[in-house]
Coordinates of C-alpha atoms in Angstrom, one line a residue:
P1 CA -40.6 -10.1 -22.9
I2 CA -37.5 -8.3 -24.5
H3 CA -38.7 -4.9 -23.1
Q4 CA -39.3 -6.1 -19.8
T5 CA -35.6 -8.0 -19.7
M6 CA -34.1 -4.4 -20.9
K7 CA -35.9 -2.5 -18.4
I8 CA -34.5 -4.8 -15.4
V9 CA -31.2 -4.8 -17.0
A10 CA -31.6 -0.8 -17.0
I11 CA -32.5 -0.8 -13.7
L12 CA -29.9 -3.2 -12.4
F13 CA -27.2 -1.1 -14.1
F14 CA -28.4 2.1 -12.8
T15 CA -28.6 0.9 -9.3
I16 CA -25.0 -0.5 -9.5
L17 CA -23.9 2.9 -10.8
A18 CA -25.6 4.8 -8.1
H19 CA -24.3 2.4 -5.4
N20 CA -20.4 3.1 -6.8
W21 CA -20.9 6.8 -7.3
S22 CA -22.4 7.1 -3.8
F23 CA -19.5 5.1 -2.2
C24 CA -17.1 7.5 -4.4
Q25 CA -18.6 10.5 -2.7
T26 CA -18.9 9.1 0.8
Q27 CA -15.6 10.1 3.1
I28 CA -13.4 7.0 4.0
P29 CA -12.5 7.4 7.7
K30 CA -8.9 8.2 8.5
T31 CA -9.1 5.1 10.6
F32 CA -10.6 2.1 9.4
Q33 CA -10.8 -1.7 9.5
A34 CA -10.8 -3.5 6.2
K35 CA -9.5 -7.0 4.6
V36 CA -6.7 -7.1 2.7
V37 CA -7.2 -8.9 -0.7
G38 CA -4.1 -8.1 -2.8
I39 CA -0.6 -7.3 -2.3
K40 CA 0.6 -5.4 -5.7
D41 CA 4.0 -5.2 -4.5
G42 CA 6.0 -4.2 -1.1
D43 CA 4.2 -1.0 -0.6
T44 CA 1.0 -1.3 -2.4
F45 CA -2.0 -3.3 -0.9
K46 CA -5.6 -3.7 -2.2
V47 CA -8.3 -3.9 0.8
L48 CA -11.8 -4.4 0.8
Y49 CA -14.0 -1.7 2.9
N50 CA -17.9 -1.7 2.8
N51 CA -17.6 -4.0 -0.4
S52 CA -15.3 -1.9 -2.3
E53 CA -11.5 -2.0 -3.0
I54 CA -9.3 0.9 -2.0
T55 CA -5.7 1.0 -3.0
I56 CA -3.4 1.7 -0.2
R57 CA 0.1 2.9 -0.8
L58 CA 2.3 2.6 2.5
N59 CA 3.1 5.8 4.0
H60 CA 6.8 6.7 5.0
I61 CA 8.7 4.1 3.1
D62 CA 9.4 3.0 -0.6
C63 CA 10.0 -0.7 -1.3
P64 CA 12.0 -2.1 -4.1
E65 CA 10.4 -2.3 -7.6
K66 CA 9.3 -5.8 -8.2
N67 CA 12.1 -6.3 -11.1
Q68 CA 14.7 -4.8 -8.6
P69 CA 16.8 -6.7 -6.1
Y70 CA 14.6 -7.6 -2.9
G71 CA 11.5 -6.5 -4.8
K72 CA 9.8 -9.9 -4.6
N73 CA 10.9 -10.4 -1.2
A74 CA 9.1 -7.3 -0.1
K75 CA 6.2 -8.3 -1.8
W76 CA 6.5 -11.8 -0.1
K77 CA 7.0 -10.3 3.6
A78 CA 4.1 -8.0 3.3
S79 CA 2.2 -10.9 1.9
D80 CA 3.1 -13.2 4.8
L81 CA 2.3 -10.7 7.3
C82 CA -1.1 -9.5 6.4
F83 CA -2.8 -10.9 3.2
G84 CA -6.2 -12.4 3.4
K85 CA -6.4 -10.6 7.1
M86 CA -8.2 -7.9 8.8
V87 CA -6.0 -4.9 9.1
K88 CA -6.2 -1.3 10.6
I89 CA -5.9 1.3 8.2
V90 CA -4.5 5.1 9.6
S91 CA -4.2 7.8 7.1
N92 CA -4.5 11.5 7.1
G93 CA -7.0 11.0 4.3
K94 CA -4.5 12.1 1.6
K95 CA -3.9 10.2 -1.5
D96 CA -0.9 9.9 -4.3
R97 CA -1.0 11.0 -7.7
Y98 CA -2.2 7.4 -8.6
K99 CA -5.5 8.1 -6.4
R100 CA -4.1 5.7 -3.6
L101 CA -4.6 6.0 -0.1
I102 CA -1.4 7.0 1.7
A103 CA -1.5 5.0 5.2
E104 CA 0.1 3.0 7.8
V105 CA -1.0 -0.4 7.9
Y106 CA -1.4 -2.5 11.2
C107 CA -1.9 -6.1 11.6
N108 CA -2.2 -7.8 14.9
N109 CA -0.7 -4.7 16.4
I110 CA 2.3 -4.7 14.0
N111 CA 2.8 -1.6 12.2
I112 CA 3.5 -3.4 8.6
N113 CA 5.4 0.1 7.2
K114 CA 7.8 -0.2 10.1
E115 CA 8.3 -3.9 9.8
L116 CA 9.3 -3.8 6.2
V117 CA 12.0 -0.9 7.0
K118 CA 13.2 -3.2 10.1
N119 CA 13.7 -6.2 7.9
G120 CA 15.5 -4.5 5.1
L121 CA 13.1 -4.4 2.6
A122 CA 12.1 -0.9 2.3
W123 CA 13.7 2.4 2.4
H124 CA 12.4 5.4 4.8
F125 CA 11.1 7.6 2.2
K126 CA 12.6 10.8 3.4
K127 CA 11.3 12.7 0.4
Y128 CA 7.8 12.5 1.7
S129 CA 8.5 11.6 5.4
S130 CA 10.5 13.2 8.2
D131 CA 9.1 10.6 10.8
N132 CA 12.3 9.8 13.0
D133 CA 11.2 6.2 13.9
Y134 CA 11.4 5.1 10.2
A135 CA 14.7 7.0 10.1
K136 CA 16.2 5.0 13.0
L137 CA 14.8 1.6 11.9
E138 CA 16.7 2.0 8.4
I139 CA 19.9 3.1 10.0
Q140 CA 19.6 0.0 12.2
A141 CA 18.6 -2.3 9.3
R142 CA 21.8 -1.0 7.4
K143 CA 24.1 -1.5 10.6
L144 CA 22.7 -5.0 10.9
K145 CA 22.8 -5.7 7.1
V146 CA 19.6 -7.1 6.8
G147 CA 17.7 -7.7 3.6
L148 CA 18.8 -5.5 0.7
W149 CA 21.4 -3.7 3.2
Q150 CA 23.4 -6.9 2.3
Q151 CA 24.2 -6.0 -1.2
R152 CA 27.3 -3.7 -2.0
N153 CA 25.7 -0.8 -3.4
P154 CA 22.0 -0.9 -3.1
I155 CA 20.0 1.3 -5.5
A156 CA 17.1 3.5 -4.0
P157 CA 13.6 2.5 -5.8
W158 CA 13.2 6.1 -6.8
N159 CA 16.4 5.9 -8.6
W160 CA 15.9 2.7 -10.1
R161 CA 12.5 4.0 -11.4
K162 CA 14.3 6.7 -13.2
K163 CA 16.4 4.3 -15.5

């Protein structure tokens, strides 16, 4: 009986391993539907696609860090907009150094990336994006002093992380 149990455990183990390995090998489409199952912070989500979790890093933007002013607000807004919902992920297939898929996320036809900038909860990440729409949204948010632009001297997340 113990041999039989070990045999079953081994078969299960290798079946799961093979399934996960084959998923890693399959190409994720550039546009796909997925369910948002986690909001790590304003610009990093976890989505469920084909029974696998994929970490998404929102393209074109950089939200304040969690311990930075407006960091929690960015996370809450992202949560309000799409947590637990089906979203459309649009990427060029590129990943960042942490192996996160860089993408734009749409929920109910709302571009979440742009919505965060519009609400003053993210910077246009000019180092990695030359998209003029994001530049305009940030300028508008600054002008209207929404979100983090209410602060006298907001610190960009890339400078905050250097500390």
